[in-house]
PDB file of C-alpha atoms and ligand atoms in Angstrom:
ATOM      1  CA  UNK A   1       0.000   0.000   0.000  1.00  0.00           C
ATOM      2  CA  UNK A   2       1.238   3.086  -0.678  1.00  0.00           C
ATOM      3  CA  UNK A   3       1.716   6.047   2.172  1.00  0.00           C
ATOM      4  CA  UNK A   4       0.354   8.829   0.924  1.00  0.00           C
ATOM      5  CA  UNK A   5      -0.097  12.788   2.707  1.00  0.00           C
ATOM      6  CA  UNK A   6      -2.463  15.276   1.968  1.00  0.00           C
ATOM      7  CA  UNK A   7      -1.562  18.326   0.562  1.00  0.00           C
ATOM      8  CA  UNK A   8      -3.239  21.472  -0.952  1.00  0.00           C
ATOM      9  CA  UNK A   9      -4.985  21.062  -4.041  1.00  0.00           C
ATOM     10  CA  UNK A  10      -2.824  23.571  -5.855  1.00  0.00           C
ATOM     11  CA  UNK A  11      -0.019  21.000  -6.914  1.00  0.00           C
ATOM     12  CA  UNK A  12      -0.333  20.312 -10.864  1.00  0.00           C
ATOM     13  CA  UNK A  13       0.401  16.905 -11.799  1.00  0.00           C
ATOM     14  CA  UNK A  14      -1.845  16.000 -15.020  1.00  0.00           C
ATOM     15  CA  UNK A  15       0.026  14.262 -17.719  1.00  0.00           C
ATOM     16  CA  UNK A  16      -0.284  16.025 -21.113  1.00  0.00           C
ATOM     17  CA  UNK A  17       0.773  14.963 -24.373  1.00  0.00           C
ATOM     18  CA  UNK A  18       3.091  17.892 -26.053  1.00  0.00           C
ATOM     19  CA  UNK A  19       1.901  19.534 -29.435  1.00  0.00           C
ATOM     20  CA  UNK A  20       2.887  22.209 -31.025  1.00  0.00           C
ATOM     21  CA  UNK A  21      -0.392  24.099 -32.571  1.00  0.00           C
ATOM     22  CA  UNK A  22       0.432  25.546 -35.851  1.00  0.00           C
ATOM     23  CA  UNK A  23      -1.820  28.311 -37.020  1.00  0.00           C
ATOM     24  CA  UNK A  24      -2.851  31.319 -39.958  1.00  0.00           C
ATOM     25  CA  UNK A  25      -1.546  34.660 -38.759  1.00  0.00           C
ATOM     26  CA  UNK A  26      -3.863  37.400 -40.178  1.00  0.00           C
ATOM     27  CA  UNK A  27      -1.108  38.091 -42.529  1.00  0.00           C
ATOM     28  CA  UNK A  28      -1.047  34.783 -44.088  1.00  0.00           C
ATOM     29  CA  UNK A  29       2.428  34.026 -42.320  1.00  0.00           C
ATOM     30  CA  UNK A  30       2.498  30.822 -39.941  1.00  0.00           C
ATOM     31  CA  UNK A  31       2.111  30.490 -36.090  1.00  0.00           C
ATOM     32  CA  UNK A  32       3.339  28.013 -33.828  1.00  0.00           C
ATOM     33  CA  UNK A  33       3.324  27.479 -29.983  1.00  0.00           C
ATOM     34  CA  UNK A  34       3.030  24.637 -27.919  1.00  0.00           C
ATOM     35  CA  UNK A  35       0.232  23.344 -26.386  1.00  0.00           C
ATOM     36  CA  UNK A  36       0.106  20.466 -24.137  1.00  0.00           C
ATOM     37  CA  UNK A  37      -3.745  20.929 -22.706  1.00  0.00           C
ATOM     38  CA  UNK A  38      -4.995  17.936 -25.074  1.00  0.00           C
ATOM     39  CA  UNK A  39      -6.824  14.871 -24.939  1.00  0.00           C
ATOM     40  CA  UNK A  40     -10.048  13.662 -27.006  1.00  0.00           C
ATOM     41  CA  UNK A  41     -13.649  12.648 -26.415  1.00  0.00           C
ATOM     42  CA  UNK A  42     -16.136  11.404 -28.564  1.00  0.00           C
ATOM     43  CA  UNK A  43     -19.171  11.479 -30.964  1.00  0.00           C
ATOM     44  CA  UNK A  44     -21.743  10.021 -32.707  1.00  0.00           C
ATOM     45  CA  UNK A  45     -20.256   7.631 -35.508  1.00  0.00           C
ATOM     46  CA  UNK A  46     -16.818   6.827 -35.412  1.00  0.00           C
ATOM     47  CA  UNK A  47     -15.011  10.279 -35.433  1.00  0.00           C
ATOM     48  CA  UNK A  48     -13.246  11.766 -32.416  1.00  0.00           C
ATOM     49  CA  UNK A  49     -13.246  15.232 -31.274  1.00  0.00           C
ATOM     50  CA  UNK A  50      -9.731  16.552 -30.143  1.00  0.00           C
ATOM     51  CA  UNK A  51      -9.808  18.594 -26.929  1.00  0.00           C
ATOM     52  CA  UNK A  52      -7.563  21.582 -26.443  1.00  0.00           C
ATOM     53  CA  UNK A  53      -7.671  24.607 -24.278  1.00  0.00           C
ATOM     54  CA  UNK A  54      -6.134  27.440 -24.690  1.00  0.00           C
ATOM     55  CA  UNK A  55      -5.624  30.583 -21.747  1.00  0.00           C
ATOM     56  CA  UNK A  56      -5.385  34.229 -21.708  1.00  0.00           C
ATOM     57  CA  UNK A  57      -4.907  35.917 -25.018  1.00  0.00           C
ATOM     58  CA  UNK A  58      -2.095  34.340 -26.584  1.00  0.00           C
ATOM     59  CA  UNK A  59      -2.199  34.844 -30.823  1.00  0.00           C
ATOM     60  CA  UNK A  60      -2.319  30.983 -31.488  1.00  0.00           C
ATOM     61  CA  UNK A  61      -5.754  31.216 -29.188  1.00  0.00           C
ATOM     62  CA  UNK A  62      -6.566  34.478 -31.589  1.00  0.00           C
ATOM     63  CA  UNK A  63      -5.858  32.385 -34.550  1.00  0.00           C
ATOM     64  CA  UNK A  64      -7.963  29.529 -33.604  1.00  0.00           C
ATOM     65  CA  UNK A  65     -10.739  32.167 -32.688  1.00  0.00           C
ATOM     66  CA  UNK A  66     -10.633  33.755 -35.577  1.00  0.00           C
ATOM     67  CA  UNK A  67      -9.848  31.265 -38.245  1.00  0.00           C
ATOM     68  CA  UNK A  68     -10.949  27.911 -36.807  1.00  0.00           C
ATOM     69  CA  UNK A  69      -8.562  25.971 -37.993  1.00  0.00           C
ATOM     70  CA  UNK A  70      -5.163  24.619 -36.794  1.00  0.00           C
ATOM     71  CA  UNK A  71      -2.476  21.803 -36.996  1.00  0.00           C
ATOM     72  CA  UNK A  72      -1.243  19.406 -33.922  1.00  0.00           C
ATOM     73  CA  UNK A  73       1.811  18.339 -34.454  1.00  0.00           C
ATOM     74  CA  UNK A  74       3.020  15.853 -32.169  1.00  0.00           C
ATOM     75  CA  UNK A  75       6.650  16.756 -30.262  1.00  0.00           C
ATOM     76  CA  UNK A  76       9.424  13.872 -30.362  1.00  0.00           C
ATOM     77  CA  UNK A  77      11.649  14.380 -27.882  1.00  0.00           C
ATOM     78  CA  UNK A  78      14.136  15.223 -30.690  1.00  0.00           C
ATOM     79  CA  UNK A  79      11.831  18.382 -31.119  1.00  0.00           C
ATOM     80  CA  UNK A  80      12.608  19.654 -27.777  1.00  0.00           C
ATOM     81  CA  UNK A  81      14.271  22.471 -28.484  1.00  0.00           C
ATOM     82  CA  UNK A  82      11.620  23.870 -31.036  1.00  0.00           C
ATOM     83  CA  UNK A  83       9.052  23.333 -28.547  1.00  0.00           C
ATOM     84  CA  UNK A  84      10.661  24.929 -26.199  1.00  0.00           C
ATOM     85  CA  UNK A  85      11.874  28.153 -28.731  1.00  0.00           C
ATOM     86  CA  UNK A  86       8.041  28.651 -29.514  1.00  0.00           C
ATOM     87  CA  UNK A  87       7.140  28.612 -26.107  1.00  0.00           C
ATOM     88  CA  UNK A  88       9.223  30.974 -24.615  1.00  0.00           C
ATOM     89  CA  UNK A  89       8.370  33.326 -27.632  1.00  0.00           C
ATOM     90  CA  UNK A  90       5.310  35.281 -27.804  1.00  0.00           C
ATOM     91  CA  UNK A  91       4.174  36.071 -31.779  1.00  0.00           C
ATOM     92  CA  UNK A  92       3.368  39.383 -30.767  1.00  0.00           C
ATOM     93  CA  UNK A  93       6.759  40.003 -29.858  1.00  0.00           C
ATOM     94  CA  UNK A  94       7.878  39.301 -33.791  1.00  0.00           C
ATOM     95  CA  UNK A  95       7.933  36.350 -35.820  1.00  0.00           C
ATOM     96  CA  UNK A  96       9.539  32.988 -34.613  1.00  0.00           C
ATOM     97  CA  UNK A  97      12.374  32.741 -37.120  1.00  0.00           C
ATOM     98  CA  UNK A  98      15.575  32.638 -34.209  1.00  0.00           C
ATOM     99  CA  UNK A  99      15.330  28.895 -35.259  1.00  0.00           C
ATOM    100  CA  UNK A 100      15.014  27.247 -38.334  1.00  0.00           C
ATOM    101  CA  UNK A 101      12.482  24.843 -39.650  1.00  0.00           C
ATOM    102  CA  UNK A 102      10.513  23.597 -42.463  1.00  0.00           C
ATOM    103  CA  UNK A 103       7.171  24.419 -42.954  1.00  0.00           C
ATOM    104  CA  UNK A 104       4.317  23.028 -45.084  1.00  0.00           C
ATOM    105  CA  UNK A 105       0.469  23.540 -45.604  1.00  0.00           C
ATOM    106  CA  UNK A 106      -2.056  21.061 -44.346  1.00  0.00           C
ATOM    107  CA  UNK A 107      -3.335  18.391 -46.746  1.00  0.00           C
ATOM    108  CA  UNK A 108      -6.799  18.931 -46.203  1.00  0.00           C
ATOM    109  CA  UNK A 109      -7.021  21.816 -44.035  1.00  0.00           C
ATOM    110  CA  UNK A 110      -5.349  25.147 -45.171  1.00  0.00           C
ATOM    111  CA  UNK A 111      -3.312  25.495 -41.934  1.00  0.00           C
ATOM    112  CA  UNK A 112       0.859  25.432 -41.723  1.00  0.00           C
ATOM    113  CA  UNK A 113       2.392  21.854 -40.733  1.00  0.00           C
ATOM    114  CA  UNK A 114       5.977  21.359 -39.298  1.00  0.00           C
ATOM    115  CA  UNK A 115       7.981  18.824 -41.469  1.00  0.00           C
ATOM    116  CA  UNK A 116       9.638  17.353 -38.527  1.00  0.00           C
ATOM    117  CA  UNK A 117       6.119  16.236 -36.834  1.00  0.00           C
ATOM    118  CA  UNK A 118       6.114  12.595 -37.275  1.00  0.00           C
ATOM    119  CA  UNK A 119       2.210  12.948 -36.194  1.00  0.00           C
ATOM    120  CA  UNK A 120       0.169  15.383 -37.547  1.00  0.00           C
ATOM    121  CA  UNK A 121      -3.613  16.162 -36.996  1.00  0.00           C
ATOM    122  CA  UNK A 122      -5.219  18.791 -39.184  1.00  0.00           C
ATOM    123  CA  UNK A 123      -8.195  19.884 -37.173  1.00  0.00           C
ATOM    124  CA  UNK A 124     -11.391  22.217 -37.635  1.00  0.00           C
ATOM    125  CA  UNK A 125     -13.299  23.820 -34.351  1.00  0.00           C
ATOM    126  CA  UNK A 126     -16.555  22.385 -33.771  1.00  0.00           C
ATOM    127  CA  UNK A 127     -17.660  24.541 -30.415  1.00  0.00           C
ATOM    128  CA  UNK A 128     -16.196  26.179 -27.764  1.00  0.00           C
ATOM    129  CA  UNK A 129     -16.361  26.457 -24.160  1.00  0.00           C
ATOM    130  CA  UNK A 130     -14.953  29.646 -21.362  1.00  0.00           C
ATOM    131  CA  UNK A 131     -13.840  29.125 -18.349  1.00  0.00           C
ATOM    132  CA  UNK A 132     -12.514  31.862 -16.522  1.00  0.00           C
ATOM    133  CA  UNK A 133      -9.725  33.153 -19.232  1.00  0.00           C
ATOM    134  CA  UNK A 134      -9.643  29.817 -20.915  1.00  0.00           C
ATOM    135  CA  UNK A 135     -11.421  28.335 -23.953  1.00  0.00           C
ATOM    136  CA  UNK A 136     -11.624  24.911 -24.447  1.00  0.00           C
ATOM    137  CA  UNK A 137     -12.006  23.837 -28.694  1.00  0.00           C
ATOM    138  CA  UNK A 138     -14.065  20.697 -29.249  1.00  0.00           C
ATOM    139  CA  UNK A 139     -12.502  20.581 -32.671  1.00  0.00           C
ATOM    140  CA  UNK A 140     -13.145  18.092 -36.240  1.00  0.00           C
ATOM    141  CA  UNK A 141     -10.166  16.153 -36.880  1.00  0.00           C
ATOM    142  CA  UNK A 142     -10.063  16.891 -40.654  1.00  0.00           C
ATOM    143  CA  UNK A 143      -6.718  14.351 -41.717  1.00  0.00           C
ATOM    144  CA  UNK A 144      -3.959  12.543 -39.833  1.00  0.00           C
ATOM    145  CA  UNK A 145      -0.730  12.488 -41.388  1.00  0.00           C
ATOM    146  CA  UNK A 146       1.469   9.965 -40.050  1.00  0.00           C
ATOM    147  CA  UNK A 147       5.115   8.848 -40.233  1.00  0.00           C
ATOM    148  CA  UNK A 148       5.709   6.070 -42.839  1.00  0.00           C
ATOM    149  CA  UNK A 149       7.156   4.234 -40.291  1.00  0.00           C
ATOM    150  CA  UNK A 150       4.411   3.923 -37.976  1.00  0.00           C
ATOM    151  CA  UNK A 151       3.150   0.678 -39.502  1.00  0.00           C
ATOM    152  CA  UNK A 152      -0.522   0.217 -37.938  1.00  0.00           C
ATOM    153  CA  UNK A 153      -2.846  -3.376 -37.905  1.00  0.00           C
ATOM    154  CA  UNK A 154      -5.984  -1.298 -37.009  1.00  0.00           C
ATOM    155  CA  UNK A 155      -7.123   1.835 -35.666  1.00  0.00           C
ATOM    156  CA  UNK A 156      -5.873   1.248 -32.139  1.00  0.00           C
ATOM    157  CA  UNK A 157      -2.306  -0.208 -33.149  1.00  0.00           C
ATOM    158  CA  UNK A 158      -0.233   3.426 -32.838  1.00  0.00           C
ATOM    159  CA  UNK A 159       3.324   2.351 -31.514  1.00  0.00           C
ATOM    160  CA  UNK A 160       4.062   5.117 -29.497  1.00  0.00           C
ATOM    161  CA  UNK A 161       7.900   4.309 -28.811  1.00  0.00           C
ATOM    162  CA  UNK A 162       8.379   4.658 -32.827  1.00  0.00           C
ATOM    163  CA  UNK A 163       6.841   8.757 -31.984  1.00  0.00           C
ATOM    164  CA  UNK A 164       8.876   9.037 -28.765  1.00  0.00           C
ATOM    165  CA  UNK A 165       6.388  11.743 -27.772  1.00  0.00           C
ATOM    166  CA  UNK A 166       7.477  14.242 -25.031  1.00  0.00           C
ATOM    167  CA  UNK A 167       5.195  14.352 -21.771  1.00  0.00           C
ATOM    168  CA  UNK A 168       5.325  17.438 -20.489  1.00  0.00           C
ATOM    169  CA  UNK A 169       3.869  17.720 -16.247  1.00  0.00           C
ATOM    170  CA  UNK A 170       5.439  20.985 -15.886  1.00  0.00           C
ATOM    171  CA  UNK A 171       8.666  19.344 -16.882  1.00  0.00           C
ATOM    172  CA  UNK A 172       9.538  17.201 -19.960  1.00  0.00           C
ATOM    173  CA  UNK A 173       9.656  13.607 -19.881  1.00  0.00           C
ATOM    174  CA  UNK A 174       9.670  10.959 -22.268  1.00  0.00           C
ATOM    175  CA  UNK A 175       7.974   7.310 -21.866  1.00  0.00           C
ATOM    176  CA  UNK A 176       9.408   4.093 -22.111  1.00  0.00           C
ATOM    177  CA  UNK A 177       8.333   0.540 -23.057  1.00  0.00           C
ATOM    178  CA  UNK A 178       5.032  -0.694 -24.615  1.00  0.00           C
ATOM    179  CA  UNK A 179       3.809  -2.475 -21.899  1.00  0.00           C
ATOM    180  CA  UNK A 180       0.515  -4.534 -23.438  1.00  0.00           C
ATOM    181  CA  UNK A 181      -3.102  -4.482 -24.360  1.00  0.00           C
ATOM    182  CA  UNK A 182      -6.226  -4.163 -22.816  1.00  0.00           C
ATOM    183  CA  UNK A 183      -6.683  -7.156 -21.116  1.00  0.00           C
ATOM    184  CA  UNK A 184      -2.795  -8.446 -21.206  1.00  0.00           C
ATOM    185  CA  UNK A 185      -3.235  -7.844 -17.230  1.00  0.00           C
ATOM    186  CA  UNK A 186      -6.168 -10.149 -16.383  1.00  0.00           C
TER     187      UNK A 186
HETATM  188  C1  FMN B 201       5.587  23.011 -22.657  1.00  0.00           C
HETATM  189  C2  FMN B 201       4.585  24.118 -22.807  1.00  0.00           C
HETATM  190  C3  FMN B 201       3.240  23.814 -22.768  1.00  0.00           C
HETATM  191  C4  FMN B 201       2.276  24.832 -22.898  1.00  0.00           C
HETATM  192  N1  FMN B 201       0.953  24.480 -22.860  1.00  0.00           N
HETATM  193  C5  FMN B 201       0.018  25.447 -22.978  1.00  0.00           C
HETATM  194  C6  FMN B 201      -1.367  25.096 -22.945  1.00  0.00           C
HETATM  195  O1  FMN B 201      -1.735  23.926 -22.851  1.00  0.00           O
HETATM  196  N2  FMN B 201      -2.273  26.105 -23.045  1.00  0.00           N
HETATM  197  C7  FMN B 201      -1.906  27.404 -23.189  1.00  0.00           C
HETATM  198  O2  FMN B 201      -2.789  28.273 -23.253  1.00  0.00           O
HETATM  199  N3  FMN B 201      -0.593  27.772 -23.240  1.00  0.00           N
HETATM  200  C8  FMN B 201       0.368  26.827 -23.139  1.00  0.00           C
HETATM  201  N4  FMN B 201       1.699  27.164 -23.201  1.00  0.00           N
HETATM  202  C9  FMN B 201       2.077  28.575 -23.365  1.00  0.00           C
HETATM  203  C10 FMN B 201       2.250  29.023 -24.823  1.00  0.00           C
HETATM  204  O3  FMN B 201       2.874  28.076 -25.635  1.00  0.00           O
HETATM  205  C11 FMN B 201       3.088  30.318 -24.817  1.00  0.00           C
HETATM  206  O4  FMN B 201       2.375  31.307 -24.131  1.00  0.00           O
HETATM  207  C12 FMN B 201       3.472  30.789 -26.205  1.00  0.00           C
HETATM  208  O5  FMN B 201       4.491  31.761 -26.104  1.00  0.00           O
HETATM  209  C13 FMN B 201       2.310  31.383 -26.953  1.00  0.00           C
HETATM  210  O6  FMN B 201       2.752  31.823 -28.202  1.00  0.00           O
HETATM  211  P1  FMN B 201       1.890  32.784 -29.156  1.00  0.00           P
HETATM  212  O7  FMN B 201       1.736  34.068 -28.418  1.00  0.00           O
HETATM  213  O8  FMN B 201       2.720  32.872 -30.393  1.00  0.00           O
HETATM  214  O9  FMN B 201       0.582  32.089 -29.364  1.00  0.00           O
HETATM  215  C14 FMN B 201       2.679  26.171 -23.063  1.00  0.00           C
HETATM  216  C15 FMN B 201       4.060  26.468 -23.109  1.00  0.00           C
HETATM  217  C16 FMN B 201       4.995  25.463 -22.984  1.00  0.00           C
HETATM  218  C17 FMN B 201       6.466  25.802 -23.029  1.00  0.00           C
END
């Protein structure tokens, strides 16, 4: 059994996936900051809704308001340093281009995609929700593009160690083995 203590609610643990949301600046020019408040629910049929919430009034929040439209890309660990560029960077501030990168457009949505994403949704808001200074998108996942090396038997079959995702709990980690299936434990 583990001993546990109780503490003050204020401590943030919640494990978030790390994405960096690529969007239209009003000038046509590309956007990108990261964004690690993600998950997914779902909906009728067999579609999923990505989650994301976005606070204060950041421009990738401004883009997604006014455009409703964005990329996802996933963050490899090998993309640490990006991630961490374009979040310590504020677009207001100027355009992101301390760093370099490659840039393309969405295949079905007309949003800007980083080449080094090895997992890539292009997404579409549905609705939104506020709370307090926050807004939550409920958003369409338009197209996945996916590394060609992420071979997959079915829908559920995405080997995460092949996208060596960062998890980010107010620091960055990275995961290690595949441990099973659903049901491997019984
Ligand atoms: C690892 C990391 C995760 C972040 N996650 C979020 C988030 O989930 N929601 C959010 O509103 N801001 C988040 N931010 C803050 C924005 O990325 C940051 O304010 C960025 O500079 C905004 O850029 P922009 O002004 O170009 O949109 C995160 C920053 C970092 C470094």
């Amino acid at each position: 059994m583990a001993k546990r203590r109780s503490v003050d609610p204020i401590y943030s643990m919640c494990v978030q996936p790390a994405f960096i949301i690529g969007t239209n600046n009003e000038d046509g020019t590309a956007n990108f900051a990261p964004i690690t408040w993600v998950s997914v629910t779902h909906e009728e049929g067999d579609g999923y809704l990505l989650v994301i919430s976005m606070s204060g009034t950041k421009m990738t929040k401004k883009n997604v308001l006014r455009t409703g439209i964005f990329s996802a890309n996933l963050v490899s660990t090998d993309m640490l340093p990006l991630m961490d560029y374009f979040g310590s960077k504020h677009a207001k501030d100027g355009a992101k281009n301390d760093m370099s990168y490659k840039v393309s457009r969405g295949e079905i949505v007309d949003v800007p995609v980083l080449d080094e994403s090895r997992f890539v949704y292009e997404c579409e808001v549905e609705r939104t929700v506020e709370t307090g200074d926050s807004t939550t998108f409920f958003c369409r996942i338009r197209n996945i593009q996916m590394d060609e090396k992420l071979v997959c038997e079915d829908i559920f079959d995405v080997d995460l160690t092949v996208l060596d995702p960062v998890i980010y709990s107010d620091k960055y980690h990275s995961i290690g083995k595949m441990l099973g299936n659903i049901g491997d434990f019984i």
